[in-house]
Amino acid sequence: MSYAAIIGIGSYLPERRLTNADLERLVDTSDEWILTRTGIAERRLAGEDEATSDLAIAAARAAIADAGVAPEDIDLLVLGTSSPDHVFPSTAALTQTGLGLRCPAVDVMAACTSFIYALQHATATIESRRARTVLVIGADALTRHVDFTDRRTCVLFGDGAGAVVVQASDEPGVMGIDLGTDGSGADVLTIPAGGSALPCTPDRLAQGLHHVRMNGAEVFKFAVRVIPETTRRALAASGLGVDDVTWLVPHQANQRILDTVAERLGVPRERVVSTIANVGNTSAASIPLALDDLYTVGNLRPGDVLALVGFGAGLTWGAVIVRWTKGPAR
Ligand code: COA
């Protein structure tokens, strides 16, 4: 059996910062409210000339350099996003040419769970020996879809990208995976207009239907239920239990979600990776960004067990258990 292992990692954050103080000038909010209700202090905004593919290319360059592979070694590019540059061509196609790659490239769209779904796609392709080396990217510029007059949503999101290079290996690597979707919860978190259901018209634009709409309380309840469930299922599929987890790397949406999940799973808080204060909710980028943070500060050691766990619109969720096989950070 051929396994899949992460051999390179990289990330990118745009330069422009949006602090809570900046948001106080835009909407009726306060630094204190945002910090205590979400844990977010600041987030990054893609520059006006930066699209999602630009973020993806920067993160992927770092991951490819970290892996030490040549561009021609990459057999497949899978890019998770829900803020594509265009409806088509895919953001993966634009990223592929920007990186000078020749391999097939495809977008995976599962909102904030997109990176987990993309990693599952890469793993399955490697395990079935249809590819040896796969570039997996999570990239989003969701602030492009946020209404900066809506205080319930505009304080939450930020832009960024993270990437990993996954390669065939004799040892895992990627272990158990659990994925789920429940489309009956589609209305809980949605960008209603701009697709085939509700094409953008002046009337719909005036109603703001092209912006993120969210029932925050419902998303919160969903997240704190589904994260422990999917984590336990993926661990069981790996023959492991919660006590074996070195690092829980959940999607970064709200510090209170992370705290509740730590308690429900029985994972000590210091084992739950949190980067939310500085980046906010970066959607598909959030898990690889958090993983890269862990890696670059030198907190990952060969043999560590990582539980990467996502959730988001769809509703979607999923967990991937990874045994870390790489040496220390570059
Ligand atoms: N600043 C100040 N007040 C705000 C505010 C803001 N940015 N946003 C909302 N409020 C107000 C509300 O209007 C409400 O006022 P009211 O009681 O007068 O009506 C009050 O704060 C409480 O709102 P509520 O929605 O109950 O707050 P909350 O504690 O549930 O926190 C979220 C709201 C959005 C932070 C929280 O529900 C959340 O994080 N949910 C998950 C969202 C998420 O993760 N989305 C992405 C998933 S991928």
PDB file of N, CA, C and O in Angstrom, residues 141-150 153-158 191 210-212:
ATOM      1  N   ALA A 141     -10.117  34.701  -0.102  1.00  0.00           N
ATOM      2  CA  ALA A 141     -10.186  36.154   0.101  1.00  0.00           C
ATOM      3  C   ALA A 141     -11.657  36.479   0.373  1.00  0.00           C
ATOM      4  O   ALA A 141     -12.310  37.201  -0.377  1.00  0.00           O
ATOM      5  N   LEU A 142     -12.153  35.915   1.469  1.00  0.00           N
ATOM      6  CA  LEU A 142     -13.590  36.052   1.774  1.00  0.00           C
ATOM      7  C   LEU A 142     -13.987  37.483   2.114  1.00  0.00           C
ATOM      8  O   LEU A 142     -15.162  37.826   2.036  1.00  0.00           O
ATOM      9  N   THR A 143     -12.996  38.315   2.478  1.00  0.00           N
ATOM     10  CA  THR A 143     -13.365  39.708   2.793  1.00  0.00           C
ATOM     11  C   THR A 143     -13.935  40.409   1.563  1.00  0.00           C
ATOM     12  O   THR A 143     -14.634  41.406   1.688  1.00  0.00           O
ATOM     13  N   ARG A 144     -13.655  39.844   0.376  1.00  0.00           N
ATOM     14  CA  ARG A 144     -14.237  40.401  -0.848  1.00  0.00           C
ATOM     15  C   ARG A 144     -15.763  40.210  -0.878  1.00  0.00           C
ATOM     16  O   ARG A 144     -16.464  40.863  -1.644  1.00  0.00           O
ATOM     17  N   HIS A 145     -16.258  39.264  -0.064  1.00  0.00           N
ATOM     18  CA  HIS A 145     -17.687  38.938  -0.074  1.00  0.00           C
ATOM     19  C   HIS A 145     -18.401  39.389   1.199  1.00  0.00           C
ATOM     20  O   HIS A 145     -19.546  39.030   1.430  1.00  0.00           O
ATOM     21  N   VAL A 146     -17.680  40.124   2.022  1.00  0.00           N
ATOM     22  CA  VAL A 146     -18.234  40.549   3.310  1.00  0.00           C
ATOM     23  C   VAL A 146     -18.798  41.962   3.185  1.00  0.00           C
ATOM     24  O   VAL A 146     -18.228  42.810   2.494  1.00  0.00           O
ATOM     25  N   ASP A 147     -19.916  42.178   3.860  1.00  0.00           N
ATOM     26  CA  ASP A 147     -20.543  43.505   3.891  1.00  0.00           C
ATOM     27  C   ASP A 147     -19.926  44.281   5.061  1.00  0.00           C
ATOM     28  O   ASP A 147     -20.190  43.960   6.229  1.00  0.00           O
ATOM     29  N   PHE A 148     -19.121  45.282   4.752  1.00  0.00           N
ATOM     30  CA  PHE A 148     -18.439  46.030   5.808  1.00  0.00           C
ATOM     31  C   PHE A 148     -19.342  47.076   6.472  1.00  0.00           C
ATOM     32  O   PHE A 148     -18.848  47.977   7.142  1.00  0.00           O
ATOM     33  N   THR A 149     -20.670  46.888   6.290  1.00  0.00           N
ATOM     34  CA  THR A 149     -21.598  47.643   7.138  1.00  0.00           C
ATOM     35  C   THR A 149     -22.361  46.688   8.069  1.00  0.00           C
ATOM     36  O   THR A 149     -23.203  47.122   8.837  1.00  0.00           O
ATOM     37  N   ASP A 150     -22.081  45.391   7.977  1.00  0.00           N
ATOM     38  CA  ASP A 150     -22.770  44.388   8.803  1.00  0.00           C
ATOM     39  C   ASP A 150     -21.842  43.921   9.925  1.00  0.00           C
ATOM     40  O   ASP A 150     -20.956  43.089   9.704  1.00  0.00           O
ATOM     41  N   THR A 153     -20.990  40.085  10.745  1.00  0.00           N
ATOM     42  CA  THR A 153     -20.095  39.236   9.948  1.00  0.00           C
ATOM     43  C   THR A 153     -18.733  39.881   9.661  1.00  0.00           C
ATOM     44  O   THR A 153     -17.730  39.179   9.575  1.00  0.00           O
ATOM     45  N   CYS A 154     -18.695  41.220   9.519  1.00  0.00           N
ATOM     46  CA  CYS A 154     -17.442  41.818   9.003  1.00  0.00           C
ATOM     47  C   CYS A 154     -16.288  41.738   9.983  1.00  0.00           C
ATOM     48  O   CYS A 154     -15.136  41.878   9.584  1.00  0.00           O
ATOM     49  N   VAL A 155     -16.569  41.477  11.249  1.00  0.00           N
ATOM     50  CA  VAL A 155     -15.477  41.403  12.230  1.00  0.00           C
ATOM     51  C   VAL A 155     -14.779  40.039  12.185  1.00  0.00           C
ATOM     52  O   VAL A 155     -13.703  39.872  12.780  1.00  0.00           O
ATOM     53  N   LEU A 156     -15.398  39.064  11.502  1.00  0.00           N
ATOM     54  CA  LEU A 156     -14.930  37.680  11.640  1.00  0.00           C
ATOM     55  C   LEU A 156     -13.851  37.259  10.640  1.00  0.00           C
ATOM     56  O   LEU A 156     -12.973  36.474  10.971  1.00  0.00           O
ATOM     57  N   PHE A 157     -13.955  37.762   9.404  1.00  0.00           N
ATOM     58  CA  PHE A 157     -13.188  37.130   8.325  1.00  0.00           C
ATOM     59  C   PHE A 157     -11.890  37.859   7.973  1.00  0.00           C
ATOM     60  O   PHE A 157     -11.776  39.076   8.139  1.00  0.00           O
ATOM     61  N   GLY A 158     -10.925  37.090   7.469  1.00  0.00           N
ATOM     62  CA  GLY A 158      -9.654  37.632   6.985  1.00  0.00           C
ATOM     63  C   GLY A 158      -9.219  36.822   5.774  1.00  0.00           C
ATOM     64  O   GLY A 158      -9.802  35.780   5.471  1.00  0.00           O
ATOM     65  N   ILE A 191     -23.759  32.794   0.671  1.00  0.00           N
ATOM     66  CA  ILE A 191     -23.694  34.000  -0.160  1.00  0.00           C
ATOM     67  C   ILE A 191     -24.780  33.785  -1.212  1.00  0.00           C
ATOM     68  O   ILE A 191     -24.573  33.044  -2.179  1.00  0.00           O
ATOM     69  N   HIS A 210     -25.274  39.576  -2.456  1.00  0.00           N
ATOM     70  CA  HIS A 210     -23.974  39.039  -2.883  1.00  0.00           C
ATOM     71  C   HIS A 210     -23.001  38.988  -1.705  1.00  0.00           C
ATOM     72  O   HIS A 210     -21.829  38.673  -1.888  1.00  0.00           O
ATOM     73  N   HIS A 211     -23.471  39.309  -0.504  1.00  0.00           N
ATOM     74  CA  HIS A 211     -22.610  39.278   0.683  1.00  0.00           C
ATOM     75  C   HIS A 211     -22.887  38.047   1.547  1.00  0.00           C
ATOM     76  O   HIS A 211     -23.945  37.420   1.428  1.00  0.00           O
ATOM     77  N   VAL A 212     -21.935  37.756   2.440  1.00  0.00           N
ATOM     78  CA  VAL A 212     -22.091  36.638   3.382  1.00  0.00           C
ATOM     79  C   VAL A 212     -23.289  36.887   4.291  1.00  0.00           C
ATOM     80  O   VAL A 212     -23.416  37.958   4.887  1.00  0.00           O
TER      81      VAL A 212
END
